[in-house]
Coordinates of C-alpha atoms and ligand atoms in Angstrom, one line a residue:
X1 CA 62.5 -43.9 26.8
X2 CA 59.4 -46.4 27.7
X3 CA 57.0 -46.1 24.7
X4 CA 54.0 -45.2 27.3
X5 CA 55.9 -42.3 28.9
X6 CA 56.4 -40.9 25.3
X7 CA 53.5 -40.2 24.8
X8 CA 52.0 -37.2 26.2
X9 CA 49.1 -38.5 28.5
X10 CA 46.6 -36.1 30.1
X11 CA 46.4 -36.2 33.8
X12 CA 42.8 -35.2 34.3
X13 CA 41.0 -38.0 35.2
X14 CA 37.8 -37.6 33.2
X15 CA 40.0 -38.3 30.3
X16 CA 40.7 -41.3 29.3
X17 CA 44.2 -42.0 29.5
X18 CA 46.6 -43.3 26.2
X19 CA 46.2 -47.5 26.2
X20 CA 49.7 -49.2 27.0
X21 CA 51.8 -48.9 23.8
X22 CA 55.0 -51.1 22.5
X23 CA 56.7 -49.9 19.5
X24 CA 56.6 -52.5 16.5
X25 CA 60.2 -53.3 15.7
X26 CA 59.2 -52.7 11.6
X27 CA 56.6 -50.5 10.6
X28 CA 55.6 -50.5 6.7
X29 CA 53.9 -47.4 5.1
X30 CA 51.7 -47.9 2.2
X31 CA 51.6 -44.8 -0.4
X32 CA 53.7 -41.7 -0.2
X33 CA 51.0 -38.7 -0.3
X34 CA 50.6 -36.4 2.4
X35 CA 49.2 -39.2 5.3
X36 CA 52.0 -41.6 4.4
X37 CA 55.1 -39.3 4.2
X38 CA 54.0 -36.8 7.2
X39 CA 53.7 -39.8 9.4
X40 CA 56.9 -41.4 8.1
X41 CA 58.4 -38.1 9.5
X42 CA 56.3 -38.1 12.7
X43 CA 57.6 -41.5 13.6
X44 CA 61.5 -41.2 12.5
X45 CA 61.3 -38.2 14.5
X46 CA 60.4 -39.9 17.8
X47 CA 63.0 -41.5 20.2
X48 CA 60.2 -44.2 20.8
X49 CA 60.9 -45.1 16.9
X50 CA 64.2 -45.5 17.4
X51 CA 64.7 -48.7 17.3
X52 CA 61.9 -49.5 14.7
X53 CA 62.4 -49.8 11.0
X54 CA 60.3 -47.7 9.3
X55 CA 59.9 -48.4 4.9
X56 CA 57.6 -46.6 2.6
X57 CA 56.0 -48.6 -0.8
X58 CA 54.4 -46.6 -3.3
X59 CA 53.6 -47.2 -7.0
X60 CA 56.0 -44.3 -7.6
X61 CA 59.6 -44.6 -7.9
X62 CA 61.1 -41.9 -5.5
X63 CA 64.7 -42.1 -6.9
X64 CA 63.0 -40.9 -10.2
X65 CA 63.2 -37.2 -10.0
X66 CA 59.5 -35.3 -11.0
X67 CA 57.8 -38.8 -10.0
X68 CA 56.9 -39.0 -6.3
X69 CA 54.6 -39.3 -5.1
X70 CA 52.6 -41.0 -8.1
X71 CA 52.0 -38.1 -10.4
X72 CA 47.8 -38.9 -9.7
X73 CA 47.9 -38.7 -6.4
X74 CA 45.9 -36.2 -4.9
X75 CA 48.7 -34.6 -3.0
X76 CA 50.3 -33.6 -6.1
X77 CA 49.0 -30.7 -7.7
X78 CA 49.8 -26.9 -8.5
X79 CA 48.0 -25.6 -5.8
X80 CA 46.1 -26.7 -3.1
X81 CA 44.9 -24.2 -0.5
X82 CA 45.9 -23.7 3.0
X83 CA 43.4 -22.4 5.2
X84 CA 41.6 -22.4 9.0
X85 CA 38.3 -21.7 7.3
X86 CA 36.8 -24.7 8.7
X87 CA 33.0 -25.0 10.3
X88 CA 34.8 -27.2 12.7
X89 CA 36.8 -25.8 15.5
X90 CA 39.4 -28.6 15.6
X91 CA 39.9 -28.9 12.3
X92 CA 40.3 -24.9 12.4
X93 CA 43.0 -24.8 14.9
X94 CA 44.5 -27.8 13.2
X95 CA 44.6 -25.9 10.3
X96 CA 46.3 -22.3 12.4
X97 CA 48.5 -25.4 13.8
X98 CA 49.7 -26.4 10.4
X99 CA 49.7 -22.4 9.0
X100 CA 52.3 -21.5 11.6
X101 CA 54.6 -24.2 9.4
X102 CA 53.6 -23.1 6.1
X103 CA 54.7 -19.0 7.0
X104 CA 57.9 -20.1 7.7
X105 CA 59.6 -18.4 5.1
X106 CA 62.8 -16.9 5.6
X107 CA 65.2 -19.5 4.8
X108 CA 64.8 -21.0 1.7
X109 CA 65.2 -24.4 3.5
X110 CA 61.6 -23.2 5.1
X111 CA 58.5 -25.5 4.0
X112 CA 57.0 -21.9 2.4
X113 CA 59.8 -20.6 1.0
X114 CA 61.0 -20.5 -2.4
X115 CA 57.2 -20.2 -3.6
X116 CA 55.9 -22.9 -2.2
X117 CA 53.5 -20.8 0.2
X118 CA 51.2 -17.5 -0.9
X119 CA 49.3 -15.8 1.5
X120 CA 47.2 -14.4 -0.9
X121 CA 43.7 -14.9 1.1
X122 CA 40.8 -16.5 0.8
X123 CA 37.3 -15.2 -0.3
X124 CA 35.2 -18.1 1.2
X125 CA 31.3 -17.3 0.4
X126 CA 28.2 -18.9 0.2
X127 CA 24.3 -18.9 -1.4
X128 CA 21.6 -18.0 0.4
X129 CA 19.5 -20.1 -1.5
X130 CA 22.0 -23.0 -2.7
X131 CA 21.3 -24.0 -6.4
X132 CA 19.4 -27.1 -6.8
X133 CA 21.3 -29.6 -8.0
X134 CA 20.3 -31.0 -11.5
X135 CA 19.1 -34.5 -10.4
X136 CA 18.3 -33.3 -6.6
X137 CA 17.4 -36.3 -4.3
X138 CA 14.4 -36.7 -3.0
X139 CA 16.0 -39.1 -0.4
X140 CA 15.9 -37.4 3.1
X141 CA 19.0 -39.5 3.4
X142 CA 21.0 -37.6 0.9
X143 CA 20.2 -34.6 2.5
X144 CA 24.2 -32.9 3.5
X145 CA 23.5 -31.7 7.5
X146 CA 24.8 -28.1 6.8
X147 CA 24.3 -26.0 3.6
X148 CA 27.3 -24.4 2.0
X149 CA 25.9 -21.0 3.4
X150 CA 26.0 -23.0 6.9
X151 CA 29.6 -24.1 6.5
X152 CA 30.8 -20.5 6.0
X153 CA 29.1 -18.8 8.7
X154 CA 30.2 -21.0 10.9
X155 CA 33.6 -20.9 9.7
X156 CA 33.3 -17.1 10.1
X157 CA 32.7 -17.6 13.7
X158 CA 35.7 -19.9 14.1
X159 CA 37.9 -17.3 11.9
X160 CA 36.6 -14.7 14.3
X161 CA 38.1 -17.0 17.6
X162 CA 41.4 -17.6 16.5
X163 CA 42.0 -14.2 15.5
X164 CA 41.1 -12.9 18.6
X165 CA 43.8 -14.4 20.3
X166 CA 46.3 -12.7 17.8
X167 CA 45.6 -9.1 16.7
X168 CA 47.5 -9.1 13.8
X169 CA 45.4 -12.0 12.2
X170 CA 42.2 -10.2 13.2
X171 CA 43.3 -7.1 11.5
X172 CA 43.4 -9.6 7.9
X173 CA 39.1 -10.5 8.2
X174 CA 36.4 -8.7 6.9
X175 CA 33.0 -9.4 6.3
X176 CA 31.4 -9.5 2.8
X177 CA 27.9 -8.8 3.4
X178 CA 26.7 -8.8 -0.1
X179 CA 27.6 -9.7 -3.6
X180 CA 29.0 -5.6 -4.4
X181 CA 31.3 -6.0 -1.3
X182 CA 32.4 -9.4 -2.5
X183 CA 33.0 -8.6 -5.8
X184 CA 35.1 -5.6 -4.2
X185 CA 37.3 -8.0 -2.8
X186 CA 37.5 -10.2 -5.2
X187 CA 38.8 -7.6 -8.1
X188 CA 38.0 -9.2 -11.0
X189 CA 35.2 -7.6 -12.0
X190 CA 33.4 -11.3 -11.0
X191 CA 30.9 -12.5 -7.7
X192 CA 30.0 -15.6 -6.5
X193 CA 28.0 -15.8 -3.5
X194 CA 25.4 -13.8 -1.2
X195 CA 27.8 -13.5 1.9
X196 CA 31.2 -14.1 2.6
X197 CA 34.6 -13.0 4.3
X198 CA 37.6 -12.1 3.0
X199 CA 40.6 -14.2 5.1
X200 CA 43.8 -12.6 4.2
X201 CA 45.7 -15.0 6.8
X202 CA 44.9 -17.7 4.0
X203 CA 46.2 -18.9 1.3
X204 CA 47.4 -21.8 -1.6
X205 CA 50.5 -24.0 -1.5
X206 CA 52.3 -25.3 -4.3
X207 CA 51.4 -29.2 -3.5
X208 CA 54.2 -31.0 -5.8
X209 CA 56.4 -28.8 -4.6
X210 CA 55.7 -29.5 -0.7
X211 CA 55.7 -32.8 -1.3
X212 CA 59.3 -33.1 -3.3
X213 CA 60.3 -30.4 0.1
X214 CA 58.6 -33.0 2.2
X215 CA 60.5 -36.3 1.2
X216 CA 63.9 -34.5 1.3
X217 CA 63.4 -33.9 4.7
X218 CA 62.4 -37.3 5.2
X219 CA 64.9 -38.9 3.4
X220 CA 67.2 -36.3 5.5
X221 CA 66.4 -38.4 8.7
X222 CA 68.1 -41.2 7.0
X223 CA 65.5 -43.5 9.0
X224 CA 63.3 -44.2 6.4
X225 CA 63.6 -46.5 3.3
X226 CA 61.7 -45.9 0.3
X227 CA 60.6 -49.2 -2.1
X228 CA 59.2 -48.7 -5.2
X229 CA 56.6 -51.1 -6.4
X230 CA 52.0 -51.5 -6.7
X231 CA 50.9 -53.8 -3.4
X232 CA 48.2 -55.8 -4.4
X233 CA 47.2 -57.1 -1.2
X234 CA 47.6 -57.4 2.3
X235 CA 49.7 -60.8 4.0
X236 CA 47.6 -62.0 6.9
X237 CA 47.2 -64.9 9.4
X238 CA 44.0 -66.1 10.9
X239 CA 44.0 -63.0 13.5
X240 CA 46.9 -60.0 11.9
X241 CA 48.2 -58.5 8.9
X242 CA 51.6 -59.4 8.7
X243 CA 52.9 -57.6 5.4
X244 CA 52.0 -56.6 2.2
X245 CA 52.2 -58.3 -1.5
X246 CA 53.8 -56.2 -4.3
X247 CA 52.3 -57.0 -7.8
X248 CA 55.8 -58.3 -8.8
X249 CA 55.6 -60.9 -6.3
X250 CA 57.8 -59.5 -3.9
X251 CA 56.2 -59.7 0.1
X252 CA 57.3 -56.9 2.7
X253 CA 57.2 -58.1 5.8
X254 CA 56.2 -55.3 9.4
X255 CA 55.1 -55.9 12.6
X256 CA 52.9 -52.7 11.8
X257 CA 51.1 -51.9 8.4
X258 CA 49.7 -48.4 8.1
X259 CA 47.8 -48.4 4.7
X260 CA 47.8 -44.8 3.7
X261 CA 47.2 -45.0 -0.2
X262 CA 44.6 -42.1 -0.3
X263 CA 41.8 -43.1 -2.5
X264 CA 43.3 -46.7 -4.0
X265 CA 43.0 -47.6 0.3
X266 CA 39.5 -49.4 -0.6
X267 CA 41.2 -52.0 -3.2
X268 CA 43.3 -53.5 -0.5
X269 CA 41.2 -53.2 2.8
X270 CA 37.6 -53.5 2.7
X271 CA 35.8 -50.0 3.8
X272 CA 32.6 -50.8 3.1
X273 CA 30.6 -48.1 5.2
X274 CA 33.9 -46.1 6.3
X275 CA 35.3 -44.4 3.0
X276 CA 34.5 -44.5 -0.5
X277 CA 36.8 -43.0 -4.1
X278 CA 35.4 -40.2 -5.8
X279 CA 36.7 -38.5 -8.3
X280 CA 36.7 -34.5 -8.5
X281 CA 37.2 -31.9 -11.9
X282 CA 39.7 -29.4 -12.6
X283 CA 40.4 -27.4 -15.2
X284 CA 43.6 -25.5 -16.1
X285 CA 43.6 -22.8 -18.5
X286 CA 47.0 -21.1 -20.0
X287 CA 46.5 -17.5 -19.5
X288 CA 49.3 -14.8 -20.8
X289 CA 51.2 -12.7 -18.9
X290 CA 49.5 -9.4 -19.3
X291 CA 46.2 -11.6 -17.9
X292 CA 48.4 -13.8 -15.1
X293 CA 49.6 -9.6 -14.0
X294 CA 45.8 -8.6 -13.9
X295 CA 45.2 -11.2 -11.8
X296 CA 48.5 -10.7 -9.1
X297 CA 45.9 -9.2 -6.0
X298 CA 43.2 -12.0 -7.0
X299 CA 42.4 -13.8 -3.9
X300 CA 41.3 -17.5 -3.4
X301 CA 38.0 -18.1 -4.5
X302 CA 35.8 -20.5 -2.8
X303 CA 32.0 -21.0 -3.1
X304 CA 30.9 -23.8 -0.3
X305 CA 27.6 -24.1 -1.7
X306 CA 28.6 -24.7 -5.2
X307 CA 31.6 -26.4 -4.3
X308 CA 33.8 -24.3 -7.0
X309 CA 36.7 -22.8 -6.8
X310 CA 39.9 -20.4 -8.7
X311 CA 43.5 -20.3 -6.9
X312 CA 45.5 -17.4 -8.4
X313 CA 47.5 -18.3 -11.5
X314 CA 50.6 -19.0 -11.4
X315 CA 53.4 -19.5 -14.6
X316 CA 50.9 -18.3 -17.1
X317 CA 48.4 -20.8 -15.7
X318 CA 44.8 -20.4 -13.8
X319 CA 43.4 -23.4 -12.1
X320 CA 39.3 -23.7 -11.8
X321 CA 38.3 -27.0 -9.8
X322 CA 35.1 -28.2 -7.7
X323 CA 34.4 -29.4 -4.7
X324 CA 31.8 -31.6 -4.7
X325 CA 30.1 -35.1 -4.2
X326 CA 32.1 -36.1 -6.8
X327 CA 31.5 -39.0 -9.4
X328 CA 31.8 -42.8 -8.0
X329 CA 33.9 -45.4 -10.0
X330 CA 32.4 -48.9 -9.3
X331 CA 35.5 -51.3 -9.9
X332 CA 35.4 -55.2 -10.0
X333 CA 38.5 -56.9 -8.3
X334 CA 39.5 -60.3 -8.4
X335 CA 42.0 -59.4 -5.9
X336 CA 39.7 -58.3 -3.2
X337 CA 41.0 -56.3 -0.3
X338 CA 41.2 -57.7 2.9
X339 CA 37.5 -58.3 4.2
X340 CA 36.1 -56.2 7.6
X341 CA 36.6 -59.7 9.8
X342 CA 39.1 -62.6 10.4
X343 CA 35.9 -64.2 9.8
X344 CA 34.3 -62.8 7.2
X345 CA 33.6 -65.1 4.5
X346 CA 35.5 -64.0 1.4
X347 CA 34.0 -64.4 -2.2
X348 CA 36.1 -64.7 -5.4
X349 CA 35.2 -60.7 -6.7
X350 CA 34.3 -57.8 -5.2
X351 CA 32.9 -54.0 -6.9
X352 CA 34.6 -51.1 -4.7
X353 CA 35.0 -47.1 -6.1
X354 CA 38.4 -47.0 -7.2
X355 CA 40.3 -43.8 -8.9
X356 CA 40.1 -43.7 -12.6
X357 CA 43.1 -41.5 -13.8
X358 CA 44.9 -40.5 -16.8
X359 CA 48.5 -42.0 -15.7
X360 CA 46.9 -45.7 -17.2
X361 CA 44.2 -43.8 -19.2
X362 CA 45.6 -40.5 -21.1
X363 CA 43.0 -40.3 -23.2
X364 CA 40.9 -39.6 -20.3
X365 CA 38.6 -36.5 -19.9
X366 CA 36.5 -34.9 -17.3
X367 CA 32.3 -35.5 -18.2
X368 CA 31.3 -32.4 -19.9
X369 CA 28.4 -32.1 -16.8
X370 CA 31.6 -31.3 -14.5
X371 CA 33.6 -29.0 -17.9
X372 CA 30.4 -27.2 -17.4
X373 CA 30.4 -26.6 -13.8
X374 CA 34.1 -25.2 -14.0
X375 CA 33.3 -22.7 -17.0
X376 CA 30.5 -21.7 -14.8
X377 CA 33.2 -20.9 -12.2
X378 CA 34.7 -18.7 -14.6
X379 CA 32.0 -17.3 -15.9
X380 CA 31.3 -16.1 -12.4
X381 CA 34.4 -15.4 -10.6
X382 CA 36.4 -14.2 -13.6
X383 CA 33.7 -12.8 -16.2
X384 CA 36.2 -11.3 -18.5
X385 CA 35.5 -12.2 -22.6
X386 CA 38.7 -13.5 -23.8
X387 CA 38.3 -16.6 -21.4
X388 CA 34.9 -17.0 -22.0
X389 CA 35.6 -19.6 -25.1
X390 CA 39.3 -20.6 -24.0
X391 CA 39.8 -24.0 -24.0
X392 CA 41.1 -25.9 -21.0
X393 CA 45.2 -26.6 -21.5
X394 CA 44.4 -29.9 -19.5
X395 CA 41.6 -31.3 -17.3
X396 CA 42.3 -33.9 -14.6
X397 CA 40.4 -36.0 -12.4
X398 CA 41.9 -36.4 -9.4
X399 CA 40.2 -38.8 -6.3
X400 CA 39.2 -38.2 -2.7
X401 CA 38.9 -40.9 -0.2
X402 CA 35.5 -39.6 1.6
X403 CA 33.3 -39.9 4.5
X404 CA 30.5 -39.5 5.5
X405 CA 31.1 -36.6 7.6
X406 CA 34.2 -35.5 6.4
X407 CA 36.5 -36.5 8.8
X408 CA 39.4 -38.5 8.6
X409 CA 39.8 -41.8 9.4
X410 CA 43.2 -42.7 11.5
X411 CA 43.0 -45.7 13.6
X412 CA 43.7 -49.1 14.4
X413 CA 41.8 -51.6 12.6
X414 CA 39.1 -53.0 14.6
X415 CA 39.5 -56.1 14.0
X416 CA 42.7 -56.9 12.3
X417 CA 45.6 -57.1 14.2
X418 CA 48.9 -55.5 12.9
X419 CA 46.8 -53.2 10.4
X420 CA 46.7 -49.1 10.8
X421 CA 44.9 -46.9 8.3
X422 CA 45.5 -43.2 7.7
X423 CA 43.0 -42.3 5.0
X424 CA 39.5 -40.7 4.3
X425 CA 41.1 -37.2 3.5
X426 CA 37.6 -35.9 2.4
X427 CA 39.5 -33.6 -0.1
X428 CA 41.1 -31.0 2.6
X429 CA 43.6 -32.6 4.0
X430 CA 46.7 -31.4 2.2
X431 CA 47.3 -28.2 4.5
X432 CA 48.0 -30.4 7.2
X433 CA 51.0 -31.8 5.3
X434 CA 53.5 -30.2 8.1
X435 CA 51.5 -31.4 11.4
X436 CA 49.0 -34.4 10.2
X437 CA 51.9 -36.7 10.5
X438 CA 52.6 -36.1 14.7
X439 CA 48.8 -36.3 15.6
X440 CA 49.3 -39.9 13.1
X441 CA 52.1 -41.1 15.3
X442 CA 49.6 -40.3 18.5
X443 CA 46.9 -42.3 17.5
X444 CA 49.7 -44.8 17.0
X445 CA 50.4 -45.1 20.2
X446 CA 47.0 -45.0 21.1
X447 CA 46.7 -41.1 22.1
X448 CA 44.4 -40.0 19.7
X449 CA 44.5 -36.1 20.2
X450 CA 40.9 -36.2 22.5
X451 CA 39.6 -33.0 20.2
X452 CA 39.3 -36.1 17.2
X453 CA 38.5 -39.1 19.6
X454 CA 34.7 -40.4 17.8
X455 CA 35.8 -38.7 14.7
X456 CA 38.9 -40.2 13.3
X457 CA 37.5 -43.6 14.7
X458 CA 36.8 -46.6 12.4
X459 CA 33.1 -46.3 12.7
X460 CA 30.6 -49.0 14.0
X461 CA 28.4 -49.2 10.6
X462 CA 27.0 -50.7 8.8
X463 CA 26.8 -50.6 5.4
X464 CA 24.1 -49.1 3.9
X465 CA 22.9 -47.8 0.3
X466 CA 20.6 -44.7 0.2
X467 CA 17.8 -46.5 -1.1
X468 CA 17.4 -45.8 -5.0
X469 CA 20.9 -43.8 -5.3
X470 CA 23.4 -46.7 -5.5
X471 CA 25.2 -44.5 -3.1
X472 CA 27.0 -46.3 -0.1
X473 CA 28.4 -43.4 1.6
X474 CA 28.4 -39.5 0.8
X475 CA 30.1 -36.4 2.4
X476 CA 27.5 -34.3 4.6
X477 CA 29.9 -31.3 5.7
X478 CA 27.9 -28.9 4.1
X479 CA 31.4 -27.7 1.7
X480 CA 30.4 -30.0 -1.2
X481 CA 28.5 -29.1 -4.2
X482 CA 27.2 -31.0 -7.5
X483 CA 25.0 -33.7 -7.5
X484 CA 25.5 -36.9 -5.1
X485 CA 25.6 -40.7 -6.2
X486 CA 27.2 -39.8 -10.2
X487 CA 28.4 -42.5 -11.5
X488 CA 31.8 -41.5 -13.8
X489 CA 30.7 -44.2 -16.4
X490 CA 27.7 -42.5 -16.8
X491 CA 28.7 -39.3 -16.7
X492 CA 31.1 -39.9 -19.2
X493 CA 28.9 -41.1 -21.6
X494 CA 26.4 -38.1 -21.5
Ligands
LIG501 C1 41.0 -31.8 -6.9 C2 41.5 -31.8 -5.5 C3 41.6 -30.6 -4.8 C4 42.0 -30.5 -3.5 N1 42.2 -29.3 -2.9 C5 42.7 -29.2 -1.6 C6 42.9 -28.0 -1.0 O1 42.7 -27.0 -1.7 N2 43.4 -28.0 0.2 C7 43.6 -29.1 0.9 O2 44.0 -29.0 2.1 N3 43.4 -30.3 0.4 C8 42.9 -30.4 -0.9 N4 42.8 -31.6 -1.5 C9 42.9 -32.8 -0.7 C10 44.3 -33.3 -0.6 O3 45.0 -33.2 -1.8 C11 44.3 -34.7 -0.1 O4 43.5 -34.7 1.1 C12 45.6 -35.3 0.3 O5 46.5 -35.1 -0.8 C13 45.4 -36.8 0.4 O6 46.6 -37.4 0.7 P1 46.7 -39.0 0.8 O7 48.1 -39.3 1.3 O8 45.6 -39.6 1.6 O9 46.5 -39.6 -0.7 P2 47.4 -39.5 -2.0 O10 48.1 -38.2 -2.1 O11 46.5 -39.9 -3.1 O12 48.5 -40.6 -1.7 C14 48.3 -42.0 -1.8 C15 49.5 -42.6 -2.3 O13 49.3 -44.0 -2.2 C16 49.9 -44.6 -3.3 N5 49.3 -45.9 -3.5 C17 48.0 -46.1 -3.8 N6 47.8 -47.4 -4.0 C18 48.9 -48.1 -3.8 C19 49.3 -49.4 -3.9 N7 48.4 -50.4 -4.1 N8 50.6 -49.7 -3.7 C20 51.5 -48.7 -3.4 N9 51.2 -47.4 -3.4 C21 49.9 -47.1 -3.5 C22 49.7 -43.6 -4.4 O14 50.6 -43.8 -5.5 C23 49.9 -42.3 -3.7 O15 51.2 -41.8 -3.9 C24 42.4 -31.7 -2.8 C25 42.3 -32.9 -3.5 C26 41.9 -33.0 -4.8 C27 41.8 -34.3 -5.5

């Protein structure tokens, strides 16, 4: 089948129709969390691919059972949740899209069976009058475009649309117009918020156990081969990227690189104004049965303009986490990641945020600042004595690749030939684990779906720093909450 003809082109002639595509004859995927694996299924699963090679690197070793991906990457986890709650319409029907996947449940060979799916709702709220952040910015230029209050009402209104089209998802939404009916709903005997819904079409997945589903099914296609081992750079010419480096001096060779390594992305491609690390708390507390039993009807619980948030627990254990600006972690390489230009003159270091976590560091903690935040969670949402003083079983900081607005950012290099990214996941994108990977191969073949044209783009910016934050970029979605521009260091040391 001709590449072009695969695709599938729109007719109408106000839209702009996909650019001529040839498949590369090897494609190699950098990093194995939910960008890197879902496309690696996207593309063995098209005829177009067929003749392509397709290999997947990551610092994990997936023949070791219990370690792929990386154990730190963000797409592994106990829980993440799945949800259409989004402000944004396409990222809401994206989200139904991906739902649809994830309530397939009736073979245990189904993505949510065998507990990896819970449709156990989601109570998303919001503040009226958002808490002021401990060290607000005075800069108009760190000011987020929608308030957390923003976010859900319009998220509401998006609810509202796609359940309209399907009664018996309608009949699962209700309004919370005040903190008694959200307490209601959240039956705990804890509130958070000043208005809210109640989405019982929601839910949380079990995110290392998608993923290990996930690469079966890859590794099922038999198309795709998986190397082990850390890329330290990217292999280039004067005008395309030609391969990647491995750090034990090996050098995989592809006609096509998509770099896809989540938040580590920045320490091997320069993304200066497109996407910075930041590093988000959690807290997991062990609770016992009698508690976990207490707890079965619990909702999700997600505050937008706090940014915190309690899945239900699971196996004795309740997860509290944040959303938020998260904490920066200014790196100095020595191997710098490939600069913005053919042309751009290269210097001998370079500081980018890269993830701090506790695989190389386990005595790492979380800065008591964020501890803080997640025992106000508690405090809130599950107000109940005996956890009051519990300690934590285990924190984690686990890293986002963000933007600015909270979209991803899935396109060709602009100026590098050869090179793909699939990154700026903006801390939501693991719900699209079953569907990311097909709208991936798309703008692969250079037909973006048009409802993310402009926003997936690489972005004509340049770089700028807020002037007295130190902060290059932030996320302005309204869902964050904390503080902007923390520096983990810092915060660490407080
Ligand atoms: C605390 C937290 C809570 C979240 N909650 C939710 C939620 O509730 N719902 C939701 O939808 N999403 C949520 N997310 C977001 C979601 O988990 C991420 O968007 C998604 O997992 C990102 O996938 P990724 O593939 O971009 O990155 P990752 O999963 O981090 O994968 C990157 C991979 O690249 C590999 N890699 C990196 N560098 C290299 C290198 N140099 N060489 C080889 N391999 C490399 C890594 O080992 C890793 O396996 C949350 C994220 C966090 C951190």
């Amino acid at each position: 089948m001709a590449a072009a003809a695969a695709s599938s082109s729109s007719s109408s002639s106000s839209i702009p129709s996909p650019r001529p595509f040839s498949p590369p004859s090897s494609i190699l995927i950098i990093g194995s969390g939910v960008f890197g694996l879902s496309t690696a299924l996207a593309l063995a699963s098209r005829d177009v691919f067929a003749q392509s090679s397709i290999t997947v690197v990551d610092r994990s070793d997936p023949s070791q059972p219990g370690a792929f991906p990386s154990p730190d990457a963000a797409s592994v986890d106990t829980s993440r949740i799945i949800r259409a709650d989004y402000a944004d319409p396409a990222y809401a029907a994206l989200g139904d899209e991906a739902q649809v996947q994830w309530r397939k449940q009736e073979k245990p060979t189904d993505l949510g069976a065998q507990g990896r799916y819970h449709e156990a709702g989601l109570l998303l709220v919001g503040d009226v009058t958002p808490p002021a952040p401990a060290a607000a910015p005075a800069s108009e230029g760190l000011k987020p475009k929608l308030t957390g209050m923003d976010y859900a009402r319009m998220s509401w209104a998006n609810v509202l649309s796609l359940a309209s089209k399907d009664s018996r998802l309608a009949a699962r939404v209700r309004e919370l117009p005040n903190p008694d009916a959200i307490r209601d709903a959240l039956g705990t005997g804890g509130s958070s918020g000043s208005w809210g819904y109640l989405n019982n079409n929601s839910g949380w997945g079990n995110a290392t156990a998608s993923m290990a589903w996930f690469l079966d099914t890859v590794k099922q296609t038999g198309r795709v081969d998986f190397i082990p081992g850390t890329v330290i750079s990217l292999t280039h010419n004067d005008t395309t990227v030609t391969g990647a480096k491995l750090s034990d001096g090996r050098v995989l060779s592809a006609d096509l690189v998509v770099v896809a390594a989540g938040a580590w992305t920045g320490g091997l491609v320069d993304l200066a104004g497109q996407a910075v690390a930041t590093g988000q708390v959690l807290g997991y507390m062990d609770i016992t049965e009698a508690e976990q039993e207490k707890l079965a009807k619990m909702p999700v619980m997600l505050n937008l303009s706090t940014g915190l948030f309690i899945i239900p627990p699971a196996d004795r254990v309740l997860k509290i986490a944040r959303h938020a600006y998260g904490y920066i972690n200014p790196t100095t390489l020595n191997n710098i990641p490939l600069p913005l230009s053919p042309q751009t003159r290269t210097t001998s270091s370079t500081t980018v945020s890269l993830p701090r976590t506790s695989l190389a560091d386990p005595s790492l903690s979380i800065p008591a600042e964020g501890a803080a935040d997640l025992r106000r969670a508690l405090s809130e949402m599950i107000p109940w004595p005996a956890l009051r003083d519990r300690p934590f079983s285990k924190t984690r900081l686990c890293w986002y690749s963000d933007t600015a607005t909270g979209d991803f950012l899935i396109d060709y290099h602009p100026r590098w030939q050869g090179l793909f990214v699939a990154t700026g996941d903006s801390g939501h994108a693991f719900k699209f684990l079953p569907v990311i990977g097909d709208k991936i191969a798309d703008c692969i073949m250079r037909d973006c779906p048009l409802e993310f044209r402009g926003k997936w783009d690489w972005k004509a910016t340049t770089t700028t720093t807020v002037a007295g934050s130190g902060v290059t970029l932030f996320t302005k979605d309204g869902s964050r909450g904390g503080t902007p521009g923390l520096v983990l260091a810092n915060a660490l040391a407080e």
